[in-house]
Structures are given as structure tokens and as C-alpha cells.
Tab-separated table of C-alpha atoms in Angstrom:
chain	number	residue	atom	x	y	z
A	198	MET	CA	0.000	0.000	0.000
A	199	GLY	CA	1.266	3.468	-0.859
A	200	PRO	CA	1.545	6.474	1.427
A	201	VAL	CA	-1.636	7.543	3.192
A	202	SER	CA	-1.714	10.840	1.336
A	203	ASP	CA	-1.787	9.072	-2.036
A	204	ALA	CA	-4.578	6.667	-1.140
A	205	VAL	CA	-6.995	9.056	0.444
A	206	VAL	CA	-8.528	11.590	-1.842
A	207	SER	CA	-10.243	12.649	-4.883
A	208	THR	CA	-11.111	16.128	-3.714
A	209	LEU	CA	-12.669	17.463	-6.881
A	210	GLY	CA	-12.819	21.233	-6.831
A	211	ASP	CA	-9.764	21.816	-4.653
A	212	SER	CA	-8.347	25.180	-5.653
A	213	ILE	CA	-6.958	28.358	-4.156
A	214	LEU	CA	-7.486	32.078	-4.558
A	215	VAL	CA	-4.608	34.441	-3.741
A	216	GLU	CA	-4.857	38.098	-2.762
A	217	LEU	CA	-1.646	40.081	-2.308
A	218	GLY	CA	-1.659	42.401	0.667
A	219	LEU	CA	1.231	44.276	2.273
A	220	HIS	CA	4.477	43.609	0.366
A	221	ALA	CA	6.809	46.554	1.040
A	222	GLY	CA	10.496	45.632	0.799
A	223	PHE	CA	9.959	42.684	-1.564
A	224	GLU	CA	11.496	42.542	-5.028
A	225	LEU	CA	9.307	41.912	-8.065
A	226	SER	CA	10.989	38.567	-8.752
A	227	THR	CA	12.433	35.741	-6.666
A	228	LYS	CA	16.232	35.649	-6.473
A	229	ILE	CA	18.450	32.587	-6.281
A	230	ALA	CA	20.492	32.606	-3.059
A	231	ASN	CA	22.707	29.563	-3.696
A	232	ASP	CA	25.747	31.836	-3.747
A	233	LEU	CA	25.502	32.151	0.053
A	234	LEU	CA	26.763	28.574	0.169
A	235	ILE	CA	29.722	29.611	-2.007
A	236	ASP	CA	30.593	32.235	0.602
A	237	LYS	CA	30.848	29.457	3.173
A	238	SER	CA	33.170	27.397	0.986
A	239	ILE	CA	35.473	30.414	0.650
A	240	LYS	CA	35.429	31.646	4.256
A	241	ARG	CA	34.982	28.220	5.902
A	242	VAL	CA	32.195	29.718	8.042
A	243	ILE	CA	28.497	29.901	7.216
A	244	PRO	CA	27.602	33.595	6.638
A	245	VAL	CA	24.825	33.645	9.245
A	246	HIS	CA	25.363	37.391	9.779
A	247	SER	CA	24.949	38.258	6.098
A	248	LYS	CA	22.971	41.445	5.430
A	249	ARG	CA	20.878	39.450	2.966
A	250	LEU	CA	19.444	37.450	5.860
A	251	GLU	CA	18.146	40.557	7.642
A	252	THR	CA	14.404	41.068	7.286
A	253	THR	CA	13.500	44.568	6.146
A	254	GLY	CA	10.023	43.874	4.813
A	255	ILE	CA	7.206	41.360	4.791
A	256	LYS	CA	4.663	40.113	2.280
A	257	VAL	CA	1.108	39.175	3.278
A	258	LEU	CA	-0.810	36.719	1.112
A	259	LEU	CA	-4.489	36.057	1.776
A	260	ILE	CA	-5.040	32.537	0.402
A	261	THR	CA	-8.455	30.921	0.156
A	262	LEU	CA	-8.164	27.139	-0.124
A	263	LYS	CA	-11.360	25.441	-1.324
A	264	TYR	CA	-12.032	21.782	-0.589
A	265	LYS	CA	-14.896	19.296	-0.850
A	266	HIS	CA	-14.220	16.605	1.747
A	267	THR	CA	-15.983	16.254	5.096
A	268	VAL	CA	-14.215	17.138	8.338
A	269	GLU	CA	-12.043	14.313	9.686
A	270	ASP	CA	-8.957	13.763	11.837
A	271	ALA	CA	-5.594	14.615	10.284
A	272	ALA	CA	-3.155	11.716	9.930
A	273	LEU	CA	-0.324	13.178	12.000
A	274	GLY	CA	3.091	11.792	12.838
A	275	PHE	CA	5.655	12.956	15.382
A	276	TYR	CA	9.443	12.973	15.152
A	277	ARG	CA	11.857	13.296	18.065
A	278	SER	CA	15.498	13.757	17.110
A	279	SER	CA	18.309	11.586	18.447
A	280	VAL	CA	20.454	14.677	19.168
A	281	HIS	CA	18.703	15.161	22.527
A	282	LYS	CA	20.122	13.665	25.673
A	283	ASP	CA	16.572	12.598	26.469
A	284	SER	CA	15.364	11.061	23.202
A	285	SER	CA	12.012	9.992	24.682
A	286	LEU	CA	9.008	11.333	22.781
A	287	PHE	CA	6.913	11.550	25.942
A	288	ALA	CA	6.726	14.839	27.796
A	289	THR	CA	7.497	15.642	31.398
A	290	VAL	CA	5.032	17.450	33.653
A	291	LYS	CA	6.657	20.765	32.696
A	292	ASP	CA	6.157	20.128	28.961
A	293	TYR	CA	2.600	18.838	29.442
A	294	PHE	CA	1.201	22.367	29.433
A	295	SER	CA	3.257	23.495	26.438
A	296	VAL	CA	1.084	24.347	23.415
A	297	GLU	CA	3.672	25.997	21.165
A	298	LYS	CA	4.229	22.771	19.202
A	299	GLY	CA	0.774	23.217	17.648
A	300	TRP	CA	1.397	26.674	16.194
A	301	PHE	CA	0.692	25.405	12.643
A	302	SER	CA	-2.558	23.642	13.599
A	303	PRO	CA	-4.900	26.374	12.253
A	304	TYR	CA	-3.741	25.518	8.705
A	305	LEU	CA	-5.081	21.986	9.052
A	306	PHE	CA	-8.125	22.837	11.161
A	307	ALA	CA	-9.342	25.527	8.761
A	308	SER	CA	-9.201	23.060	5.855
A	309	GLY	CA	-11.329	20.383	7.505
A	310	ARG	CA	-8.529	18.323	9.065
A	311	ARG	CA	-8.587	18.099	12.846
A	312	PRO	CA	-4.999	18.147	14.192
A	313	ILE	CA	-4.930	16.061	17.375
A	314	ILE	CA	-1.574	16.541	19.142
A	315	PRO	CA	-1.384	14.746	22.504
A	316	ARG	CA	-0.065	16.809	25.390
A	317	THR	CA	1.900	13.786	26.569
A	318	ILE	CA	4.485	14.053	23.767
A	319	LYS	CA	7.221	16.577	22.925
A	320	PRO	CA	8.056	16.175	19.220
A	321	ASP	CA	10.618	18.228	17.325
A	322	ILE	CA	8.795	17.878	14.013
A	323	ILE	CA	5.082	17.293	13.434
A	324	PHE	CA	4.116	16.009	9.989
A	325	CYS	CA	0.827	15.300	8.237
A	326	HIS	CA	0.166	12.529	5.690
A	327	GLY	CA	-3.462	13.289	4.989
A	328	PRO	CA	-6.170	13.851	4.083
A	329	PHE	CA	-4.380	15.293	1.084
A	330	LEU	CA	-5.792	18.263	-0.828
A	331	SER	CA	-4.514	19.335	-4.212
A	332	GLY	CA	-4.765	22.821	-2.763
A	333	ASP	CA	-1.837	21.940	-0.469
A	334	TYR	CA	0.377	21.749	-3.554
A	335	ARG	CA	-0.971	25.077	-4.787
A	336	VAL	CA	-0.325	26.797	-1.438
A	337	GLY	CA	3.248	25.490	-1.305
A	338	GLU	CA	3.939	26.516	-4.905
A	339	THR	CA	2.480	29.976	-4.265
A	340	LEU	CA	4.600	30.580	-1.166
A	341	LEU	CA	7.694	29.449	-3.071
A	342	ALA	CA	6.916	31.716	-6.034
A	343	GLU	CA	6.302	34.707	-3.748
A	344	SER	CA	9.442	34.225	-1.610
A	345	ALA	CA	12.146	36.883	-1.868
A	346	SER	CA	14.959	34.347	-2.415
A	347	THR	CA	15.417	30.605	-2.801
A	348	ILE	CA	18.153	28.022	-2.329
A	349	THR	CA	17.410	25.176	-4.724
A	350	PHE	CA	18.743	21.633	-4.641
A	351	CYS	CA	16.764	20.311	-7.610
A	352	ASP	CA	15.348	21.399	-10.939
A	353	ALA	CA	11.691	22.265	-11.316
A	354	PRO	CA	9.700	19.626	-13.217
A	355	PRO	CA	8.644	20.477	-16.791
A	356	PRO	CA	5.073	21.731	-17.148
A	357	LEU	CA	2.534	19.057	-17.913
A	358	PRO	CA	1.304	19.119	-21.533
A	359	GLU	CA	-2.308	20.087	-21.969
A	360	VAL	CA	-4.348	17.229	-23.368
A	361	ALA	CA	-7.223	18.295	-25.601
A	362	PRO	CA	-10.499	16.498	-24.833
A	363	GLU	CA	-11.283	13.764	-27.321
A	364	LYS	CA	-14.203	14.620	-29.621
A	365	LYS	CA	-16.565	11.749	-30.325
A	366	PRO	CA	-18.739	11.779	-33.445
A	367	PHE	CA	-22.436	12.188	-32.763
A	368	SER	CA	-24.559	9.140	-33.438
A	369	LEU	CA	-28.134	8.239	-32.646
A	370	SER	CA	-29.076	4.594	-32.181
A	371	LEU	CA	-32.726	3.579	-31.702
A	372	PRO	CA	-33.719	0.033	-30.721
A	373	LYS	CA	-35.833	-1.973	-33.102
A	374	LEU	CA	-39.438	-2.443	-32.082
A	375	SER	CA	-39.160	-6.237	-32.474
A	376	ASN	CA	-36.409	-6.401	-29.896
A	377	VAL	CA	-38.657	-4.785	-27.315
A	378	PHE	CA	-41.230	-7.584	-27.475
A	379	ASP	CA	-38.882	-10.498	-28.067
A	380	ARG	CA	-36.851	-10.117	-24.890
A	381	SER	CA	-36.643	-8.204	-21.678
A	382	ARG	CA	-34.389	-5.212	-21.254
A	383	THR	CA	-30.704	-6.033	-20.855
A	384	PRO	CA	-29.497	-4.998	-17.370
A	385	SER	CA	-27.273	-1.932	-17.307
A	386	PRO	CA	-23.562	-2.613	-16.815
A	387	GLU	CA	-22.000	-1.872	-13.460
A	388	PRO	CA	-20.394	1.602	-13.433
A	389	ALA	CA	-16.618	1.417	-13.595
A	390	VAL	CA	-14.604	2.880	-10.727
A	391	THR	CA	-12.886	6.094	-11.762
A	392	LEU	CA	-9.213	5.836	-10.889
A	393	LEU	CA	-7.432	8.832	-9.403
A	394	PRO	CA	-4.595	10.313	-11.437
A	395	PRO	CA	-1.180	9.120	-10.262
A	396	PRO	CA	0.690	11.473	-7.910
A	397	PRO	CA	3.149	13.797	-9.661
A	398	VAL	CA	6.661	12.403	-9.986
A	399	PRO	CA	9.225	13.673	-9.228
A	400	ARG	CA	8.301	15.473	-6.043
A	401	ARG	CA	9.890	18.349	-4.177
A	402	MET	CA	9.548	20.003	-0.781
A	403	VAL	CA	9.785	23.677	0.077
A	404	ILE	CA	11.027	24.690	3.550
A	405	LEU	CA	10.482	28.280	4.677
A	406	VAL	CA	9.795	30.624	7.552
A	407	VAL	CA	6.140	31.630	7.532
A	408	GLY	CA	3.687	33.365	9.808
A	409	LEU	CA	-0.054	32.662	10.031
A	410	LYS	CA	-2.809	35.135	10.856
A	411	PRO	CA	-6.595	34.700	10.754
A	412	HIS	CA	-8.624	36.444	8.085
A	413	ARG	CA	-10.519	38.757	10.427
A	414	LYS	CA	-8.665	38.600	13.744
A	415	LEU	CA	-10.432	35.412	14.895
A	416	TRP	CA	-9.433	31.906	13.819
A	417	THR	CA	-13.071	30.854	13.682
A	418	THR	CA	-13.546	33.227	10.730
A	419	SER	CA	-10.782	31.435	8.813
A	420	ALA	CA	-12.602	28.075	8.888
A	421	ARG	CA	-15.539	28.607	6.549
A	422	PRO	CA	-17.691	25.784	5.130
A	423	HIS	CA	-15.439	24.097	2.541
A	424	GLU	CA	-13.040	27.052	2.595
A	425	SER	CA	-9.858	27.908	4.465
A	426	VAL	CA	-9.051	31.635	4.506
A	427	ILE	CA	-5.688	32.455	6.100
A	428	ASN	CA	-3.124	35.248	5.874
A	429	TYR	CA	0.364	33.879	5.177
A	430	ILE	CA	3.286	36.164	6.042
A	431	LEU	CA	6.633	35.816	4.251
A	432	LEU	CA	9.836	37.562	5.403
A	433	ASN	CA	12.188	38.959	2.764
A	434	GLY	CA	15.303	37.983	4.733
A	435	CYS	CA	14.387	34.300	4.969
A	436	PRO	CA	15.232	32.201	1.889
A	437	ALA	CA	13.021	29.309	0.857
A	438	ILE	CA	14.830	25.968	0.435
A	439	VAL	CA	13.703	23.492	-2.244
A	440	VAL	CA	14.782	19.844	-2.075
A	441	PRO	CA	13.773	16.691	-3.969
A	442	VAL	CA	11.916	14.189	-1.795
A	443	LYS	CA	11.047	10.522	-1.918
A	444	VAL	CA	7.612	9.013	-2.420
A	445	GLY	CA	5.992	8.959	1.015
A	446	ALA	CA	7.193	12.397	2.102
A	447	PRO	CA	4.520	14.176	4.193
A	448	VAL	CA	2.001	16.590	2.727
A	449	VAL	CA	2.996	19.297	5.224
A	450	ALA	CA	5.274	19.398	8.252
A	451	TRP	CA	6.495	21.974	10.727
A	452	ASP	CA	9.143	22.499	13.376
A	453	GLY	CA	7.699	22.728	16.869
A	454	LEU	CA	9.575	25.967	17.673
A	455	THR	CA	7.672	29.222	17.201
A	456	LEU	CA	9.162	32.529	16.065
A	457	GLU	CA	9.019	33.703	19.660
A	458	GLN	CA	11.235	30.800	20.710
A	459	LEU	CA	13.594	31.245	17.758
A	460	TRP	CA	14.150	34.903	18.603
A	461	LYS	CA	15.590	33.876	21.992
A	462	VAL	CA	18.285	31.674	20.428
A	463	GLU	CA	21.862	32.970	20.383
A	464	LEU	CA	23.661	33.124	17.034
A	465	PRO	CA	27.378	32.244	16.818
A	466	ASP	CA	29.725	35.217	16.602
A	467	GLU	CA	31.111	36.212	13.231
A	468	ASP	CA	33.953	34.006	11.964
A	469	VAL	CA	33.145	31.494	14.727
A	470	GLU	CA	31.817	28.061	13.820
A	471	ARG	CA	29.678	27.367	16.911
A	472	SER	CA	27.581	29.405	19.308
A	473	THR	CA	28.347	29.389	23.024
A	474	SER	CA	25.132	27.637	24.049
A	475	GLY	CA	24.989	25.265	21.066
A	476	LYS	CA	21.205	25.742	20.740
A	477	PHE	CA	21.501	27.178	17.235
A	478	GLU	CA	23.434	24.153	16.010
A	479	GLY	CA	20.961	21.858	17.780
A	480	ILE	CA	18.002	23.315	15.862
A	481	VAL	CA	19.860	22.903	12.567
A	482	ASP	CA	20.832	19.311	13.435
A	483	VAL	CA	17.210	18.411	14.223
A	484	LEU	CA	15.928	19.816	10.928
A	485	PHE	CA	18.669	18.127	8.938
A	486	GLU	CA	18.194	14.770	10.653
A	487	TYR	CA	14.491	14.789	9.771
A	488	LEU	CA	14.987	15.977	6.199
A	489	ASP	CA	17.679	13.366	5.669
A	490	LEU	CA	14.865	10.804	5.893
A	491	CYS	CA	12.773	12.620	3.270
A	492	VAL	CA	15.290	13.863	0.678
A	493	ASP	CA	15.930	11.826	-2.458
A	494	TRP	CA	19.705	12.340	-2.511
A	495	GLU	CA	20.120	10.782	-5.953
A	496	ARG	CA	18.125	13.646	-7.471
A	497	VAL	CA	19.970	16.492	-5.751
A	498	THR	CA	21.402	18.976	-8.234
A	499	LEU	CA	23.279	22.218	-7.594
A	500	SER	CA	23.126	23.921	-10.937
A	501	GLU	CA	23.249	27.518	-9.742
A	502	GLY	CA	26.996	28.092	-9.585
A	503	LEU	CA	27.857	25.217	-7.283
A	504	GLY	CA	28.450	22.505	-9.883
A	505	ASN	CA	27.270	18.920	-9.955
A	506	GLY	CA	30.428	16.946	-9.381
A	507	GLU	CA	30.412	13.611	-7.609
A	508	ASN	CA	32.749	14.894	-4.898
A	509	LEU	CA	30.352	17.611	-3.733
A	510	ASN	CA	29.183	17.242	-0.137
A	511	THR	CA	25.484	17.676	-0.869
A	512	LYS	CA	24.421	16.739	2.663
A	513	GLY	CA	26.786	19.299	4.110
A	514	MET	CA	25.447	21.956	1.741
A	515	LEU	CA	21.847	21.231	2.726
A	516	LYS	CA	22.817	21.515	6.381
A	517	ASP	CA	24.489	24.863	5.652
A	518	ALA	CA	21.343	26.033	3.847
A	519	LEU	CA	19.223	25.083	6.864
A	520	ALA	CA	21.637	27.028	9.087
A	521	LEU	CA	21.059	30.099	6.898
A	522	LEU	CA	17.285	29.643	7.149
A	523	VAL	CA	17.349	29.265	10.935
A	524	ALA	CA	19.712	32.237	11.291
A	525	ALA	CA	17.401	34.378	9.152
A	526	GLY	CA	14.445	33.375	11.309
A	527	ILE	CA	16.348	34.315	14.468
A	528	MET	CA	17.449	37.667	13.012
A	529	SER	CA	13.882	38.516	11.926
A	530	GLY	CA	13.090	39.367	15.537
A	531	ALA	CA	15.047	42.598	15.135
A	532	SER	CA	12.613	43.866	12.481
A	533	LYS	CA	9.960	46.291	13.697
A	534	GLU	CA	7.768	45.335	10.745
A	535	VAL	CA	7.858	41.677	11.750
A	536	GLN	CA	7.130	42.492	15.387
A	537	LYS	CA	4.164	44.619	14.301
A	538	GLU	CA	2.554	42.443	11.630
A	539	THR	CA	3.200	38.866	12.757
A	540	ASP	CA	1.865	36.773	15.612
A	541	LYS	CA	5.054	35.456	17.176
A	542	GLU	CA	3.165	32.451	18.553
A	543	ARG	CA	1.797	31.514	15.108
A	544	GLY	CA	4.957	31.503	13.036
A	545	GLY	CA	7.971	29.296	12.491
A	546	ILE	CA	9.570	26.898	9.995
A	547	ALA	CA	7.087	24.950	7.871
A	548	MET	CA	7.371	22.550	4.931
A	549	TRP	CA	5.061	21.847	2.003
A	550	ARG	CA	5.359	18.997	-0.467
A	551	ILE	CA	5.021	20.287	-4.018
A	552	PRO	CA	5.249	18.756	-7.510
């Protein structure tokens, strides 16, 4: 049996509508930021203090995701990294009252998928395998297209060719009157089951820093009948990372740390490889360890100035890219625009699977 997300749905009518709101400080087109990894190879230190990672503006996208399925429980999974001294997934009494890990839940709840996250666990990454909506792909692709910069580890798939509908010649067939009296009516054939189209191959995943806000100040107004209406906030200092993923990668996933928690993390000093506390490196290690399970390493390409030689350390480069993303998220706390327009408890690092 294939992944849950492939077996579940034929949500006919899934689509999205996008309205662009505040977008001061954003360029008209998305820029490739792979050259930040070149800076690391030259200086031997990841440029986490680069001016390009400072957030000076935000972009607000009001996205309406339409769906047709009935409300049901989301198929969630929970990942706890092995980098912790206590690798147990179960929470202590102190963590029992923590609700930050569910900061991304409104995305699922508003689209008819109840996210049930037990208080008794303390995951690093929460991921969802279904129910799958084709609108999930559209949301991920939209956020990628609207990001200020990207670090890509794979080529975009070619556009699907448009197939013209087959025209059948008109014909009228009337039964003979003798056949009506000679025999009874032939029973109608059983209707054939309509097969769902196969999932798009190859697949990718986009990882980015995003903030969520309700449509009209209350989350109940974002969950309309068969519609999810949410404001998505992108930061121009945070690059989006695109990686190729295997079949079975989750529909969406998110890191349990909120923006508020990221802003409290100490960055390493310039020209220093590690921070004093080691928390920054721990966050990067957790993200990389999880993505290592999802990425299809055989399809990784680095065509934007980094070459494609066999001796390239692609895993090391992805880890460096994640360090840049986490550093940009931490530095975004210094932006007055971010502090004003985002809900620090409803933002963090999220991932969407896309074609």
C-alpha cells in the first residue's frame, strides 16, 4: 500500500485564490540565493550574519483554499530527534502544558482536518500525511513563487502538456421495435470505478519561515464551510529551500519551535563556527536529521553556480542552507515590521510537499 496521502482523496474542486496584501520591501521577482553557500566554501564559516538574511520587509498573502471533503482527523506523525540527551518522545510534567508545538494547527483545522496533538508528547517535528488536498500543492507553490529568495537543490519539473479532450462523433441509435417484445431489457452494466490520477513524480519540498494570521482577527472566521481563509506572512530575509523528496514524504510538516522561541536563540559570533550555548546548532541538526529521511539524494542537483560533481558534499550543503534559514528566522526578531505584523506564537519553519 502506498503512502496515506496518495490513497486518500479525490477532492474534486480543490483550488486556491490568492490576494496580495502588504508587500513593502519585496522585489518583483524571486532571487536565487545559492551563492551564500559559495561564501561558506570560501570563508569556511556559514555567513549567518549576512545582510541578505536581515528582514527589512514582509509580504502578506491572503489565500483561500477550497475543498470538498468532510471534516475528519488529520493523519499526524511525530518525530523526536536523536540529538537530545533525552530522546524519549513523551513529555514531562513541565512540557505537558506546552502548546507551542501546535502553532501550525490552524492551517489543518481551517481546511477540515482536525490536528490532534497529545499533550503527553514533545516532538521536534510534526508532519501530516493526509487527508491530502490538491490545494496543499498550490499553497506550497504559491509561497515558493512569492518568496524573496530561494536556495534550490533540484530542478523544477517540466510543465505538464495540456491534453485536448477527445471529440466523439455524434450518433443516434434507436432500438428496433421487435427487440422490445422479443426479450426483456438487458441490465445496465456496473459503473466502472474512476481511478485517481497518479501522484506527480518527481516530487519536491519547500522549507520556509512563515507566519499565520486569521482572516478577520479570529481563527473561527478562517474556517468557513469548505473554505480555508488564512493570511500567510513571508519575510524577505528568509530564503526558501527546495529539495527533492522521496515518495511517502509528508504533505505538510512543521518544526515545533515558534518565532518567539527562535528569537531567543543565540547566534554564533562572526567568523566562529559554533555558538556558546549550542542551541543554534541543535536546531539545525534536528531539521537536517528529519529531512535526511525525506530527501531523495540521488536527485539532488546544484546547478546555480555550485556545480554537480560527484565529490560535492550535498548533505553538508543542505545543512548549511538550513543554518542560513534558521539564522534568518532568528534575526527577523530585530525587524519592527515583523514584530508589528506577525503573531510570534503563530509563526515558524514549515514545509510543504510540491510537484
